[in-house]
Amino acid sequence: MSQTQSQIMSQQSEVEEEAKPVLTASVHDVRYFSALLKGINLSNSNHASVTLTREGGMIVIVEEGRTLLATSYIYPDHFDAWDYTIPEPTRVLSSQLSDLSKADDPEDDRSTSFEIPLNTLIECLNIFGTANLSAATSSAKTKKWRRGEDESDNERGGDNEDNRGGGRGRHRQRESSNAPNNSRLEQYFGANHEKRTSMRLSYGGSGYPLTLLLAEDSTGPTTTCEITTYDPEPMIELPFDGDQTVLKIIFKSSSWLREALSELDPSCDKITFISNPADDVRRAQPRNAATKPLFRILATGSFGSTEMDYPNDREVLETFECTHPISVSYRFGHINKTLRALQSSTKTSLRIEEEGLLSLQFLVPVPKPRGGMSQSFIEFRCLALDDNAE
Amino acid sequence: MRFRANIENAPIFFRIIQAVEKLQKKCIIKFTEAEMHIICNDDANEGGIQVWSVVKVDSIFTAYRIQSNANNQITMAISTEALLSALKSSSSSAASATVAATVLPAYDADEVVMKLAKKNDQAVLSFEMFGISRTGRRVRVAHDVRIDVMRPADVEKLREPLCPEPDVHILLPPLQKLRTIVERLRALSDVLAIRVNNNGKLQVSVSTDSVKVETQWTGCPNPPMARDAQAQEGEGDEIQDAVDKPDPDKMFSVLVSIRSFLKFLNSHVVSTTTIACICQNHCAILYVYIGEVADAGGVLTFYIPTVLDGDD
């Protein structure tokens, strides 16, 4: 992270003071924003790469050990206001630095990228101690996520077949059918009278700090945070080739995966996903059901191993597609890192590519400031362990 | 040397010791005819924090009798932990942390007697409690806490830290709230800057290479200090005031160790009102009032010296 550029740039701040900041955004309740960041906070010392765009909002990426890539997609509609100005290259540059900033994002010059210490950002958001979604039981939590929607939502929660597309259609419908006034008010003032932290966020452009203005209410204290931003360093890229998908599973509820993972002993060092095409499994039964599981999670460690089999039941595995038998292992420590993201999500998709690349997507519903829900997601991509490359 | 008292208000006593206990394993308690002084002045304390508190005898004790050759004063060094557990068993309301800092009567012990005694050639402070158990039986519980009675010559050497006249006084927001914020800041830095002006503004902030965080309160009252009014040094003070007054927005700041500031914030269990004084670049003095200010039942005074380093 070259901090030098940051320093040089900040010395020029007076000159550029009048320039419009690249980003100003605000949100009246930081809990969801905070949860989306916490879901990818792999370790306390990680730097996160943040990419800002006008349409896509904020994409935050964290990498670990050149193997695991965690991405959080935070869309503009999560914010009460999202005002992104494409930075003019002339404004960003100062002679020798222009090359640098060009090299940073060669593919899209309308986006802006920087790195920040993620843990610091999360600590700052929680300065008043009110940025946490309460750590209640899973059922209570699901309800919390859905606050502000109409009552019938609990029955409706499961009936969308397709992960993304269906979700989108669904909430549009919901928006119109809602009596939005009530729910809107409720969201603004909080259904119960707990305090919420609201935030105003701004970023002046390369070399400027990320500035947060946090407050609980108009009478209370205000907190200003200036988090130093660093020039982005290239992250590993783990492109997932959809055509090469061998296994695709959608867990109807994230708890089906969360409970399985939290059951496993933390001392495990390897986790293996074993899967067979549904037809093979049906033919093999009942003779050797044990050798041909539909979907099995196998965790091994120095104290033994744990196996968990999933049934071919639409109530559990909403979608199950497997083209040929597969068994891929990953480092348990990496998969275990997904637990925090799982906790705030309602639905999970698991895909494995021919090469063993794993993609886990966690759907995270976020109430929109103007009523209705927005579907956001956190994605983890993880490379397979080498020992079963075949 | 004779000393005996009934502890009428065990919860308050308990909370004061609770606030002190986090700071030091042993503290000094000096009983005089009208006051109880609790002193923590260990040099080894985190960030050099010290506590000098004065509690009026009437606000905690009844039937208070003291007699000694040293001007009817008794000074002792006592283990805070042992004292705390003795007080804990005297009052169920003191033991339950959920009870707010209101004055509640001891519930299960109708009478708590504290007295100086000698057992096996060892001076002890003996706590005797009489009460009714849940089944209706009369019970008597006794705790003996070992103490070291200090010689008058050593007591003479105890000196409150000398500070210049504070630059500014301010009423702090509820300590519980302040504590939440300072706890978050601890994760980010070791040094906390406290800045106060005479216009009701209070800022606590940390500043490191990777982050600057500043939390600001406005509209905190700046109490006029009785000490100023009395004008110990006559005209000198008035001139000082005259110089200060034109610019109420000038910020006075002090850098303190976050950990020692958190130790002070532990006193939120006992506080109702807290006034902070800043001696610019010298120290922060924090007066934690026990009970309502009007009652003036007592005050815990925390001295936190500035951190001398060039970090900022």
XYZ file of C-alpha atoms in Angstrom:
702
model
C 0.000 0.000 0.000
C 1.746 3.119 -1.019
C 0.787 5.685 1.478
C 3.029 8.214 -0.137
C 0.485 9.040 -2.730
C -2.099 9.600 -0.077
C 0.156 11.978 1.685
C 1.085 13.892 -1.415
C -2.514 14.174 -2.351
C -3.666 15.360 1.005
C -1.214 18.209 0.810
C -3.024 19.347 -2.259
C -6.348 19.238 -0.532
C -6.630 22.980 -0.291
C -6.353 23.375 -4.027
C -9.011 20.799 -4.685
C -11.366 21.718 -1.920
C -14.065 23.012 -4.242
C -14.128 19.864 -6.335
C -17.229 17.765 -5.883
C -16.519 14.666 -3.835
C -16.544 11.396 -5.725
C -19.100 9.941 -3.373
C -21.577 11.177 -0.856
C -24.040 8.708 0.591
C -26.192 8.481 3.659
C -28.129 5.827 5.502
C -30.296 6.146 8.607
C -29.476 2.771 10.078
C -25.995 1.360 9.604
C -26.778 -2.110 10.883
C -27.255 -3.703 7.478
C -24.289 -1.932 5.963
C -22.264 -3.084 8.920
C -23.531 -6.659 8.608
C -22.578 -6.786 4.939
C -19.056 -5.703 5.844
C -18.757 -7.979 8.843
C -19.709 -10.936 6.686
C -16.450 -10.582 4.792
C -14.198 -9.492 7.645
C -11.989 -12.551 7.394
C -9.392 -11.412 9.892
C -8.810 -8.326 11.962
C -5.862 -7.089 9.994
C -7.291 -7.380 6.497
C -7.365 -4.565 4.073
C -10.418 -4.478 1.879
C -10.530 -3.246 -1.647
C -13.501 -0.996 -2.266
C -14.814 -0.212 -5.727
C -17.416 2.486 -6.190
C -19.667 2.858 -9.216
C -22.791 4.844 -9.850
C -25.091 1.945 -10.675
C -23.433 -0.915 -8.837
C -22.939 0.893 -5.569
C -20.105 -0.348 -3.468
C -18.239 -3.588 -4.006
C -15.981 -4.599 -1.148
C -13.473 -7.402 -1.639
C -11.245 -9.158 0.847
C -8.687 -11.775 -0.031
C -6.987 -14.371 2.081
C -3.981 -16.488 1.295
C -4.397 -16.060 -2.466
C -7.084 -18.713 -2.178
C -10.183 -17.180 -0.734
C -11.965 -14.156 -2.091
C -14.901 -12.646 -0.247
C -17.016 -10.016 -1.943
C -19.845 -7.958 -0.600
C -22.193 -6.181 -2.982
C -23.787 -3.129 -1.457
C -26.220 -1.580 -3.906
C -27.112 2.115 -4.070
C -30.676 1.366 -2.966
C -29.380 0.340 0.470
C -28.620 3.955 1.071
C -31.041 6.792 1.624
C -28.942 8.776 -0.773
C -26.182 7.712 -3.123
C -24.481 10.366 -5.161
C -21.530 9.170 -7.171
C -19.632 11.544 -9.405
C -17.280 10.084 -11.953
C -13.917 11.498 -11.017
C -12.495 13.565 -13.831
C -9.071 12.249 -14.680
C -7.712 15.770 -14.780
C -8.738 16.318 -11.242
C -7.233 13.142 -9.944
C -3.886 13.450 -11.571
C -0.854 15.306 -10.651
C 1.684 14.700 -13.406
C 3.608 11.665 -12.270
C 0.654 10.105 -10.529
C -1.612 9.970 -13.527
C 0.011 6.829 -14.837
C -0.475 5.162 -11.539
C -4.143 5.840 -11.252
C -4.708 4.709 -14.809
C -2.951 1.466 -14.149
C -5.150 0.914 -11.125
C -8.353 0.380 -12.980
C -7.631 -0.119 -16.620
C -10.910 -1.853 -17.374
C -13.365 0.761 -16.233
C -12.475 4.361 -15.743
C -15.906 5.242 -14.445
C -15.331 3.349 -11.242
C -13.122 4.348 -8.334
C -11.131 1.947 -6.213
C -9.206 2.203 -2.989
C -8.185 0.067 -0.054
C -9.093 0.574 3.580
C -8.517 -1.327 6.815
C -11.863 -3.100 7.013
C -11.803 -3.793 10.721
C -11.294 -0.112 11.465
C -14.304 0.767 9.363
C -16.439 -1.781 11.209
C -15.275 -0.504 14.601
C -16.061 3.045 13.581
C -19.562 2.140 12.448
C -20.226 0.648 15.840
C -18.890 3.604 17.794
C -22.193 4.053 19.634
C -22.634 0.330 20.129
C -25.811 0.275 18.064
C -24.580 -1.086 14.734
C -25.122 -4.743 15.575
C -28.095 -6.718 14.499
C -29.055 -8.400 17.720
C -27.490 -11.782 18.084
C -30.752 -13.546 18.650
C -31.703 -17.010 17.488
C -31.928 -17.634 13.806
C -35.687 -17.436 13.602
C -35.831 -14.189 15.487
C -33.099 -12.850 13.282
C -34.908 -13.705 10.083
C -37.814 -11.718 11.351
C -35.604 -8.785 12.137
C -34.279 -8.734 8.633
C -37.780 -8.594 7.379
C -39.022 -5.832 9.525
C -40.867 -3.240 7.567
C -42.460 -5.700 5.217
C -46.026 -6.791 5.382
C -47.041 -9.604 7.679
C -47.689 -12.182 4.997
C -44.060 -12.280 4.039
C -43.219 -15.254 6.175
C -45.340 -17.527 4.073
C -44.098 -15.931 0.955
C -40.454 -16.200 1.875
C -39.922 -19.525 0.190
C -41.929 -19.442 -2.990
C -39.489 -17.841 -5.350
C -37.785 -20.491 -7.398
C -34.902 -18.646 -8.869
C -32.404 -16.934 -6.678
C -31.762 -13.609 -8.258
C -34.294 -13.060 -10.989
C -37.226 -14.247 -8.953
C -36.184 -12.147 -6.045
C -36.129 -9.034 -8.110
C -39.556 -9.601 -9.541
C -40.909 -10.401 -6.157
C -39.909 -7.246 -4.439
C -41.194 -5.064 -7.217
C -44.556 -6.705 -6.739
C -44.304 -6.267 -3.035
C -43.552 -2.608 -3.279
C -46.770 -1.971 -5.076
C -48.892 -4.186 -2.876
C -47.573 -2.792 0.364
C -49.258 -0.060 2.244
C -45.912 1.629 2.344
C -46.577 4.545 4.613
C -46.646 2.595 7.805
C -43.651 0.482 7.117
C -41.682 3.484 6.005
C -42.333 5.320 9.202
C -41.563 2.257 11.179
C -38.205 1.920 9.517
C -37.305 5.488 10.123
C -38.106 5.533 13.773
C -37.396 1.925 14.532
C -40.260 -0.376 15.392
C -39.145 -0.440 18.967
C -37.513 2.565 20.443
C -33.977 1.344 20.309
C -31.448 3.803 19.070
C -29.913 3.438 15.656
C -26.740 4.865 14.271
C -27.136 6.914 11.119
C -24.295 7.665 8.799
C -23.201 10.117 6.169
C -20.353 8.876 4.058
C -18.123 10.782 1.738
C -15.037 10.139 -0.307
C -13.190 12.938 -1.978
C -11.264 10.826 -4.435
C -7.876 9.224 -4.643
C -5.661 10.348 -1.797
C -8.515 11.519 0.389
C -9.665 9.660 3.458
C -13.039 7.970 3.615
C -15.044 10.233 5.884
C -17.900 8.994 8.014
C -20.205 11.197 9.991
C -22.124 9.163 12.543
C -24.882 10.148 14.932
C -27.659 8.530 16.905
C -30.072 11.429 17.121
C -29.960 15.141 16.666
C -29.380 15.839 20.346
C -26.659 13.309 20.926
C -23.001 13.365 20.086
C -21.667 13.188 16.567
C -18.647 11.234 15.491
C -16.409 12.038 12.578
C -14.107 9.319 11.297
C -11.460 9.797 8.693
C -10.172 6.468 7.545
C -6.996 6.576 5.517
C -7.419 5.101 2.074
C -4.625 3.380 0.220
C -4.018 2.782 -3.437
C -5.567 -0.499 -4.499
C -3.282 -3.431 -4.979
C -4.242 -6.070 -7.472
C -6.239 -8.870 -5.910
C -6.331 -12.410 -7.193
C -9.064 -13.019 -9.658
C -11.045 -16.206 -9.444
C -13.425 -16.074 -12.383
C -16.190 -18.626 -12.135
C -17.066 -20.163 -15.468
C -20.792 -20.854 -15.395
C -20.558 -23.263 -18.355
C -18.165 -25.462 -16.417
C -20.482 -25.834 -13.438
C -20.509 -29.403 -12.149
C -22.597 -28.900 -9.045
C -25.221 -26.311 -8.284
C -27.176 -26.348 -5.077
C -29.509 -23.763 -3.641
C -30.246 -24.227 0.017
C -33.807 -23.172 0.626
C -32.742 -21.667 3.898
C -29.227 -20.615 4.813
C -29.690 -22.337 8.138
C -29.387 -25.730 6.402
C -25.783 -24.934 5.655
C -25.094 -22.772 8.675
C -26.139 -25.406 11.143
C -24.099 -28.043 9.369
C -20.974 -25.900 9.418
C -21.350 -24.763 12.986
C -21.720 -28.374 14.007
C -18.204 -29.142 12.843
C -15.306 -29.084 15.240
C -13.060 -26.050 14.717
C -10.020 -28.302 14.880
C -10.919 -29.867 11.514
C -8.483 -28.999 8.809
C -10.197 -30.220 5.653
C -13.736 -30.112 4.396
C -14.892 -32.116 1.392
C -18.043 -31.703 -0.638
C -19.101 -34.994 -2.230
C -21.938 -35.138 -4.681
C -23.501 -37.538 -7.194
C -26.101 -36.914 -9.899
C -29.625 -37.524 -8.613
C -30.267 -40.269 -11.192
C -27.181 -42.253 -10.159
C -28.252 -42.056 -6.549
C -31.754 -43.280 -7.339
C -30.408 -46.249 -9.349
C -27.902 -47.174 -6.674
C -30.424 -47.295 -3.894
C -30.963 -49.096 -1.696
C -27.940 -51.302 -2.267
C -25.185 -48.864 -1.540
C -26.716 -45.607 -0.502
C -23.767 -44.947 1.735
C -21.267 -44.949 -1.095
C -23.320 -42.757 -3.399
C -24.596 -39.839 -1.397
C -26.575 -37.114 -3.129
C -24.723 -34.396 -1.283
C -22.388 -35.008 1.592
C -20.226 -32.727 3.717
C -17.201 -34.523 5.057
C -14.925 -32.822 7.530
C -11.674 -34.424 8.611
C -9.240 -33.461 11.316
C -6.703 -35.060 13.574
C -9.428 -36.234 15.965
C -11.570 -37.979 13.399
C -14.069 -37.127 10.733
C -17.674 -36.008 10.458
C -20.098 -36.818 7.647
C -23.371 -35.119 6.951
C -25.716 -36.203 4.178
C -28.450 -34.058 2.709
C -31.728 -35.577 1.497
C -33.075 -34.965 -1.980
C -35.893 -32.842 -0.663
C -37.068 -29.590 -2.230
C -37.637 -28.222 1.269
C -33.930 -28.452 1.925
C -32.196 -28.311 -1.429
C -34.377 -26.059 -3.491
C -32.230 -26.677 -6.548
C -29.913 -29.602 -7.082
C -28.008 -30.048 -10.321
C -25.007 -32.327 -10.573
C -23.566 -33.367 -13.932
C -21.149 -36.033 -12.753
C -19.835 -37.464 -9.467
C -17.581 -35.021 -7.713
C -15.487 -34.796 -4.574
C -13.559 -31.613 -3.834
C -11.742 -30.578 -0.674
C -11.122 -27.162 0.786
C -9.277 -25.855 3.777
C -11.761 -25.901 6.655
C -10.468 -22.620 8.014
C -11.541 -20.928 4.814
C -15.012 -22.392 4.625
C -15.532 -21.679 8.297
C -15.019 -17.977 7.608
C -18.330 -17.927 5.774
C -20.288 -18.451 8.994
C -20.701 -14.789 9.756
C -22.066 -14.109 6.295
C -24.351 -17.126 6.618
C -25.780 -15.708 9.785
C -27.188 -12.654 8.093
C -28.376 -14.413 4.965
C -31.627 -16.146 4.128
C -30.669 -18.280 1.154
C -27.446 -19.827 -0.050
C -26.260 -21.016 -3.415
C -23.303 -23.358 -3.677
C -21.627 -23.996 -7.004
C -18.523 -25.956 -7.894
C -16.755 -25.669 -11.203
C -14.911 -28.412 -13.109
C -11.565 -27.210 -11.738
C -12.863 -27.347 -8.169
C -13.385 -23.613 -7.752
C -16.133 -23.087 -5.192
C -18.586 -20.224 -5.304
C -20.853 -19.612 -2.322
C -23.430 -16.875 -2.619
C -25.395 -15.677 0.357
C -28.529 -13.721 -0.219
C -28.867 -10.885 2.271
C -32.155 -8.994 2.251
C -31.857 -5.372 3.276
C -34.859 -3.149 3.905
C -34.794 -0.210 1.570
C -35.164 3.248 3.030
C -38.220 3.837 0.885
C -39.921 0.614 1.843
C -39.618 -2.856 0.433
C -36.606 -5.082 0.443
C -33.504 -5.066 -1.601
C -31.638 -8.273 -2.298
C -27.994 -7.943 -1.695
C -25.452 -10.680 -1.566
C -22.097 -11.731 -0.270
C -20.014 -14.092 -2.345
C -17.121 -16.307 -1.349
C -14.894 -17.963 -3.908
C -12.390 -20.530 -2.807
C -9.802 -22.632 -4.613
C -9.747 -26.363 -3.983
C -6.939 -28.052 -2.101
C -4.403 -29.536 -4.456
C -4.432 -33.113 -3.176
C -7.516 -34.093 -5.122
C -6.902 -32.323 -8.338
C -8.016 -35.330 -10.343
C -7.689 3.158 68.831
C -11.386 2.549 68.572
C -13.567 2.490 65.543
C -17.110 1.312 64.993
C -19.916 2.217 62.626
C -23.157 0.909 61.195
C -23.176 0.745 57.435
C -26.506 2.218 56.565
C -25.995 2.614 52.854
C -24.173 -0.521 51.781
C -25.007 -0.220 48.029
C -23.208 3.100 47.716
C -20.211 1.887 49.673
C -20.187 -1.219 47.523
C -20.235 0.753 44.289
C -17.464 3.083 45.359
C -15.248 0.141 46.170
C -16.322 -1.518 42.931
C -15.089 1.492 40.978
C -11.814 1.503 42.888
C -11.285 -2.232 42.767
C -10.657 -2.209 39.006
C -7.802 0.174 39.621
C -5.779 -1.259 42.443
C -5.511 -4.428 44.473
C -4.951 -2.424 47.628
C -6.200 0.991 48.520
C -5.785 3.327 51.436
C -8.794 4.298 53.496
C -8.520 7.120 55.938
C -11.348 7.548 58.417
C -11.629 10.906 60.117
C -14.353 12.225 62.373
C -16.480 13.509 59.519
C -15.142 11.939 56.354
C -13.940 8.753 54.755
C -11.082 9.200 52.293
C -10.344 6.504 49.755
C -6.977 6.864 48.115
C -5.379 4.980 45.232
C -2.004 6.481 44.512
C 0.107 3.587 43.358
C 2.817 4.779 41.004
C 2.534 1.575 39.035
C -1.023 2.312 37.967
C -1.917 2.197 34.311
C -1.087 5.600 32.874
C -0.405 7.041 36.329
C -4.085 7.351 37.247
C -4.826 8.229 40.885
C -8.004 8.424 42.918
C -8.541 10.704 45.880
C -12.052 10.556 47.133
C -13.891 12.108 50.011
C -17.153 10.703 51.258
C -19.093 12.260 54.082
C -19.525 9.868 56.949
C -23.220 10.747 57.208
C -23.976 9.571 53.708
C -22.995 5.960 54.425
C -22.672 5.361 58.147
C -24.688 5.810 61.292
C -23.610 5.379 64.898
C -20.105 6.301 63.793
C -17.531 6.371 66.546
C -13.820 6.937 66.074
C -11.012 7.518 68.499
C -7.248 7.514 68.059
C -4.104 9.220 69.212
C -3.561 10.642 65.764
C -6.113 13.382 65.899
C -8.960 10.831 65.898
C -7.948 9.585 62.487
C -7.345 6.025 61.430
C -5.629 5.232 58.146
C -5.380 1.726 56.807
C -4.276 -0.156 53.731
C -6.885 -2.705 52.734
C -7.424 -5.221 49.954
C -10.140 -3.855 47.694
C -11.224 -7.293 46.589
C -11.721 -8.576 50.122
C -13.556 -5.428 51.113
C -15.769 -5.761 48.065
C -16.779 -9.310 48.840
C -17.499 -8.409 52.448
C -19.804 -5.636 51.292
C -21.351 -7.829 48.639
C -22.701 -10.269 51.158
C -24.148 -7.463 53.192
C -26.580 -6.408 50.596
C -28.325 -8.293 47.863
C -29.214 -5.077 46.144
C -25.577 -4.125 46.012
C -24.637 -7.433 44.500
C -27.072 -7.258 41.640
C -25.430 -5.065 39.101
C -28.671 -4.334 37.300
C -29.944 -2.062 40.006
C -29.362 1.519 39.037
C -27.258 3.739 41.205
C -30.199 4.644 43.321
C -30.048 4.433 47.050
C -31.590 1.162 48.090
C -31.699 -0.163 51.620
C -29.905 -3.395 52.346
C -32.441 -6.073 51.772
C -31.352 -9.207 53.509
C -29.249 -7.702 56.264
C -31.036 -5.297 58.589
C -27.864 -4.278 60.255
C -24.243 -4.184 59.160
C -21.657 -3.263 61.729
C -18.107 -2.410 60.761
C -15.474 -2.240 63.451
C -11.776 -2.314 64.052
C -10.626 -5.433 65.845
C -7.570 -7.485 66.560
C -7.544 -11.184 65.875
C -4.456 -13.319 66.385
C -2.317 -10.206 66.622
C -3.573 -9.059 63.277
C -5.566 -5.897 62.814
C -8.779 -6.536 60.936
C -11.780 -4.611 59.849
C -14.634 -6.783 60.944
C -18.000 -6.711 59.183
C -20.880 -8.264 61.040
C -24.276 -8.635 59.446
C -27.528 -9.546 61.071
C -30.501 -10.466 59.007
C -33.362 -12.806 58.389
C -32.845 -15.665 55.993
C -35.486 -16.651 53.483
C -36.766 -19.322 55.791
C -37.257 -16.749 58.504
C -34.317 -17.650 60.708
C -32.069 -15.042 62.162
C -28.623 -15.198 60.651
C -25.353 -13.573 61.531
C -22.567 -13.325 58.932
C -19.126 -12.023 59.766
C -16.251 -11.082 57.463
C -12.850 -10.138 58.754
C -10.750 -8.194 56.304
C -7.060 -7.929 57.129
C -5.721 -4.420 57.213
C -2.447 -2.666 57.819
C -2.870 0.352 60.018
C -0.586 3.072 58.733
C 1.630 5.086 61.011
C 0.816 8.792 61.297
C 4.265 9.619 59.882
C 3.471 7.697 56.700
C 0.051 9.242 56.488
C 1.676 12.650 56.562
C 3.545 11.752 53.404
C 0.351 11.167 51.442
C -0.074 14.130 49.192
C -2.667 14.827 46.605
C -1.096 15.527 43.216
C -0.444 19.193 42.636
C -2.128 20.571 39.564
C -2.244 24.011 38.069
C -5.545 25.828 38.071
C -7.690 23.971 35.487
C -8.221 25.745 32.189
C -11.778 24.550 31.761
C -14.550 22.628 33.527
C -17.327 20.705 31.855
C -20.162 18.420 32.817
C -19.623 15.059 31.141
C -22.401 13.173 29.338
C -23.572 9.943 31.030
C -20.470 7.859 31.664
C -22.112 4.681 30.404
C -22.516 6.277 26.997
C -19.033 7.712 27.011
C -17.682 4.329 27.944
C -19.232 2.605 24.926
C -17.503 5.062 22.653
C -14.139 4.981 24.375
C -14.187 1.192 24.324
C -14.488 1.236 20.532
C -11.645 3.722 20.337
C -9.416 1.490 22.390
C -9.344 -0.967 19.504
C -7.897 1.766 17.334
C -5.331 3.527 19.504
C -3.638 3.667 22.912
C -3.847 7.396 23.382
C -7.007 9.411 23.700
C -7.212 13.153 23.215
C -9.774 14.982 25.321
C -10.609 18.487 24.190
C -12.947 20.834 25.992
C -13.874 24.472 25.580
C -15.812 26.948 27.668
C -18.716 26.839 25.262
C -20.120 23.432 26.108
C -18.085 21.486 23.594
C -16.432 18.195 24.438
C -14.427 16.086 22.009
C -12.788 12.744 22.503
C -10.630 11.583 19.659
C -7.918 9.232 18.525
C -5.562 9.792 15.691
C -3.328 7.197 14.089
C -1.847 6.679 10.669
C -4.818 4.709 9.494
C -7.718 6.499 11.122
C -8.836 9.665 12.827
C -11.978 9.393 14.904
C -13.508 12.246 16.796
C -16.718 12.205 18.783
C -18.153 15.530 19.748
C -20.788 16.613 22.210
C -22.121 20.106 22.269
C -24.205 21.807 24.882
C -22.505 20.243 27.869
C -22.828 22.751 30.714
C -19.643 24.477 31.895
C -20.241 24.749 35.621
C -18.790 27.771 37.388
C -16.357 26.393 39.884
C -16.707 27.363 43.490
C -12.954 27.379 43.689
C -12.751 30.140 41.101
C -15.329 32.219 42.872
C -13.500 32.051 46.122
C -10.486 33.361 44.284
C -7.751 31.812 46.322
C -5.218 34.128 44.820
C -7.360 37.208 44.695
C -6.835 39.478 41.729
C -4.588 37.033 39.969
C -7.562 34.826 39.221
C -9.750 37.610 38.046
C -7.174 38.661 35.550
C -6.896 35.060 34.460
C -10.636 34.907 33.972
C -10.677 38.108 32.069
C -8.076 36.707 29.722
C -9.988 33.465 29.237
C -13.439 34.815 28.782
C -13.133 36.573 25.454
C -12.594 33.281 23.675
C -14.951 30.607 24.960
C -14.324 28.554 21.837
C -10.675 27.931 22.544
C -10.179 24.199 22.958
C -8.064 22.926 25.817
C -6.724 19.463 25.330
C -4.936 16.701 27.113
C -3.700 13.324 25.900
C -4.350 10.410 28.219
C -3.867 6.672 28.125
C -7.114 5.129 26.894
C -6.812 2.263 29.327
C -6.557 4.535 32.328
C -9.473 6.597 31.073
C -11.516 3.402 30.857
C -10.572 2.651 34.444
C -12.078 5.966 35.407
C -15.165 5.159 33.336
C -15.701 2.089 35.502
C -17.021 4.524 38.041
C -20.190 4.794 35.964
C -21.696 2.419 38.510
C -21.609 5.105 41.141
C -21.882 8.295 39.169
C -24.781 10.614 38.755
C -22.855 13.694 37.780
C -19.299 13.934 36.601
C -17.330 17.083 36.027
C -14.150 17.021 34.017
C -11.425 19.608 34.368
C -8.635 19.973 31.887
C -5.251 21.378 32.739
C -3.947 21.848 29.231
C -1.127 19.394 28.447
C -0.859 18.503 32.107
C -3.682 16.320 33.336
C -7.378 15.636 33.406
C -9.165 15.782 36.730
C -12.510 14.055 36.968
C -14.921 14.627 39.805
C -17.441 11.840 40.114
C -20.237 12.867 42.442
C -21.736 10.172 44.569
C -25.466 10.633 44.815
C -26.999 13.929 43.825
C -24.705 16.941 43.662
C -27.038 18.815 45.959
C -26.589 16.176 48.659
C -22.840 16.250 48.120
C -22.598 12.857 49.729
C -19.115 12.522 48.428
C -16.887 12.781 45.456
C -14.406 10.477 43.772
C -11.592 12.464 42.241
C -9.578 10.863 39.451
C -6.304 12.352 38.328
C -5.079 11.221 34.948
C -1.769 12.721 33.878
C -1.079 13.496 30.262
C 0.754 11.029 28.091
C 4.068 12.451 27.058
C 4.785 11.273 23.595
C 5.087 12.699 20.191
C 2.444 10.533 18.570
C 0.182 13.402 17.715
